Amino acid sequence: GLENLLEVARELKYLKRNCIKILFIGEGALKKSLIKSAKKYDLKNCIFIDSMPKEELSKLLKESVHLGLMVLKNIPEFYDGTSPNKFFDYLACGLPIINNYPGWLAGIIKKYNCGIVVKPEDPIEFANALIKLSKDELLVRELGENSYKISKEKFSKKDSIKKFQKYVVDKYANFLRKKDSI
């Protein structure tokens, strides 16, 4: 769904909000076509960077990026059927998040006030969310602090290990009970 970001970039260009840049990081299958489209529409607000090791990416996110973008195609199966790593990277870096699809991630973002959820395939609403955050440093700070807080309280490695262990123990106990009843 990254082509949606090009539409957002076009809207920002139309609104003359050239200070807002959209950073594309990585080597995804659509990278060449995204670059070609960005050049076609003279979208100087789109910046493309090659993939990098996780440590460098974390440093870039913490030091240079002001918020994280969760963008998917508007496919209902994605709403509750995805768990993108970058969501957790953004939380751990204390970045506010803009998300363009409903589902469990949108629910977390709303519940814990760690970003903005916009309607799918609505570049105007998405651009307005970017503009809103570009104008409100205090809101960006608050959302970022909430992101970091939830990363520690709900998604820490220690808690994830405990949840996994409990799941395995419960499943094994159920397996043994079924085995004993046979």
Coordinates of C-alpha atoms in Angstrom, one line a residue:
G1 CA 0.0 0.0 0.0
L2 CA 3.0 2.4 -0.2
E3 CA 1.6 3.9 -3.4
N4 CA -0.9 5.5 -1.0
L5 CA 2.0 7.6 0.4
L6 CA 2.7 9.0 -3.0
E7 CA -0.9 10.3 -3.1
V8 CA -0.3 11.8 0.3
A9 CA 2.9 13.4 -1.0
R10 CA 1.0 14.8 -4.0
E11 CA -1.5 16.3 -1.6
L12 CA 1.3 17.8 0.5
K13 CA 2.8 19.3 -2.6
Y14 CA -0.5 20.7 -3.7
L15 CA -0.9 22.3 -0.3
K16 CA 2.7 23.7 -0.6
R17 CA 3.7 21.8 2.6
N18 CA 7.2 21.2 1.3
C19 CA 8.8 21.0 4.7
I20 CA 7.1 17.6 5.3
K21 CA 9.2 14.8 3.9
I22 CA 8.2 11.1 3.5
L23 CA 11.0 8.7 4.0
F24 CA 10.9 5.3 2.3
I25 CA 13.5 2.9 3.8
G26 CA 14.3 -0.5 2.3
E27 CA 14.3 -2.6 -0.8
G28 CA 10.7 -3.6 -1.2
A29 CA 9.4 -5.0 -4.5
L30 CA 7.7 -1.7 -5.4
K31 CA 10.7 0.5 -4.7
K32 CA 11.6 1.1 -8.4
S33 CA 8.0 1.9 -9.4
L34 CA 7.6 4.2 -6.4
I35 CA 10.8 6.1 -7.3
K36 CA 9.6 6.3 -10.9
S37 CA 6.2 7.7 -9.9
A38 CA 7.8 10.1 -7.5
K39 CA 10.0 11.5 -10.3
K40 CA 7.0 11.6 -12.7
Y41 CA 5.1 13.8 -10.3
D42 CA 8.2 15.7 -9.2
L43 CA 7.6 14.7 -5.6
K44 CA 10.7 16.2 -3.9
N45 CA 9.1 15.5 -0.6
C46 CA 9.7 11.7 -1.1
I47 CA 13.1 10.4 0.0
F48 CA 14.3 6.9 -0.8
I49 CA 16.9 5.2 1.3
D50 CA 18.4 1.7 0.9
S51 CA 17.9 -0.9 3.6
M52 CA 20.3 -0.9 6.5
P53 CA 21.1 -3.0 9.6
K54 CA 18.6 -2.9 12.4
E55 CA 21.0 -1.0 14.7
E56 CA 21.5 1.8 12.1
L57 CA 17.7 1.9 11.4
S58 CA 17.0 2.3 15.1
K59 CA 19.5 5.2 15.3
L60 CA 18.0 6.9 12.3
L61 CA 14.5 6.5 13.6
K62 CA 15.4 7.9 17.1
E63 CA 17.5 10.8 15.8
S64 CA 16.0 11.9 12.5
V65 CA 12.5 10.7 12.1
H66 CA 9.6 12.5 13.8
L67 CA 6.9 9.8 13.4
G68 CA 6.3 6.4 12.0
L69 CA 3.8 5.6 9.2
M70 CA 1.8 2.3 9.2
V71 CA 0.5 2.0 5.6
L72 CA -1.3 -1.0 4.1
K73 CA -3.7 -1.6 1.3
N74 CA -7.3 -1.5 2.3
I75 CA -7.8 -5.2 2.5
P76 CA -10.0 -6.4 5.3
E77 CA -7.9 -9.5 5.9
F78 CA -5.0 -7.1 6.9
Y79 CA -7.0 -5.4 9.6
D80 CA -6.5 -8.1 12.2
G81 CA -4.2 -10.4 10.3
T82 CA -1.0 -8.5 10.3
S83 CA 1.7 -7.8 12.9
P84 CA 4.2 -5.5 11.2
N85 CA 7.6 -5.3 12.9
K86 CA 7.9 -1.6 12.1
F87 CA 5.0 -0.9 14.4
F88 CA 7.0 -2.2 17.4
D89 CA 10.2 -0.5 16.1
Y90 CA 8.3 2.8 16.1
L91 CA 6.9 2.2 19.7
A92 CA 10.4 1.3 21.0
C93 CA 11.8 4.5 19.5
G94 CA 9.1 6.6 21.0
L95 CA 7.6 7.7 17.7
P96 CA 4.0 8.8 17.2
I97 CA 2.3 6.7 14.5
I98 CA 0.0 7.5 11.7
N99 CA -2.0 4.4 10.7
N100 CA -4.2 4.1 7.6
Y101 CA -6.1 0.9 8.2
P102 CA -8.6 -0.4 10.8
G103 CA -7.9 -3.3 13.0
W104 CA -6.0 -4.2 16.2
L105 CA -3.1 -1.8 15.5
A106 CA -5.6 1.1 15.1
G107 CA -7.2 0.0 18.3
I108 CA -3.9 0.2 20.2
I109 CA -3.0 3.5 18.7
K110 CA -6.4 5.0 19.8
K111 CA -6.5 3.3 23.2
Y112 CA -3.1 4.4 24.2
N113 CA -3.0 7.7 22.4
C114 CA 0.2 7.0 20.6
G115 CA -0.7 8.3 17.2
I116 CA -3.4 9.2 14.7
V117 CA -5.6 6.7 12.8
V118 CA -6.9 7.9 9.4
K119 CA -9.3 6.3 7.0
P120 CA -7.9 3.9 4.4
E121 CA -7.2 5.3 1.0
D122 CA -7.8 8.9 2.1
P123 CA -4.7 10.9 1.1
I124 CA -6.3 14.2 2.2
E125 CA -7.0 13.0 5.7
F126 CA -3.5 11.5 5.9
A127 CA -1.9 14.7 4.7
N128 CA -3.9 16.7 7.2
A129 CA -2.7 14.4 10.0
L130 CA 0.9 15.0 8.9
I131 CA 0.3 18.7 8.8
K132 CA -1.4 18.7 12.3
L133 CA 1.6 16.9 13.8
S134 CA 4.1 19.2 12.0
K135 CA 2.5 22.2 13.7
D136 CA 2.2 20.7 17.2
E137 CA 5.5 19.8 18.8
L138 CA 3.8 19.2 22.2
L139 CA 1.3 16.7 20.7
V140 CA 4.2 14.9 18.9
R141 CA 6.1 14.7 22.2
E142 CA 3.0 13.4 24.1
L143 CA 2.2 10.8 21.5
G144 CA 5.8 9.7 21.3
E145 CA 6.0 9.4 25.1
N146 CA 2.9 7.3 25.0
S147 CA 4.4 5.1 22.3
Y148 CA 7.6 4.5 24.3
K149 CA 5.5 3.8 27.5
I150 CA 3.4 1.2 25.8
S151 CA 6.5 -0.5 24.3
K152 CA 7.8 -1.0 27.8
E153 CA 4.4 -1.8 29.5
K154 CA 2.8 -4.0 26.9
F155 CA 5.4 -5.3 24.4
S156 CA 8.6 -5.7 26.3
K157 CA 10.7 -8.7 25.5
K158 CA 10.4 -10.0 29.1
D159 CA 6.6 -9.8 29.1
S160 CA 6.5 -11.4 25.6
I161 CA 8.6 -14.4 26.9
K162 CA 6.3 -14.8 29.9
K163 CA 3.2 -14.8 27.7
F164 CA 4.8 -17.3 25.4
Q165 CA 5.8 -19.6 28.2
K166 CA 2.3 -19.4 29.7
Y167 CA 0.8 -20.2 26.4
V168 CA 3.1 -23.2 25.9
V169 CA 2.5 -24.5 29.4
D170 CA -1.3 -24.1 29.1
K171 CA -1.3 -25.9 25.7
Y172 CA 0.9 -28.7 27.1
A173 CA -1.4 -29.1 30.1
N174 CA -4.5 -29.3 27.9
F175 CA -2.7 -31.8 25.7
L176 CA -1.9 -34.0 28.8
R177 CA -5.5 -33.8 30.0
K178 CA -6.8 -34.9 26.7
K179 CA -4.2 -37.7 26.6
D180 CA -5.2 -38.9 30.1
S181 CA -8.9 -38.9 29.1
I182 CA -8.3 -41.3 26.2

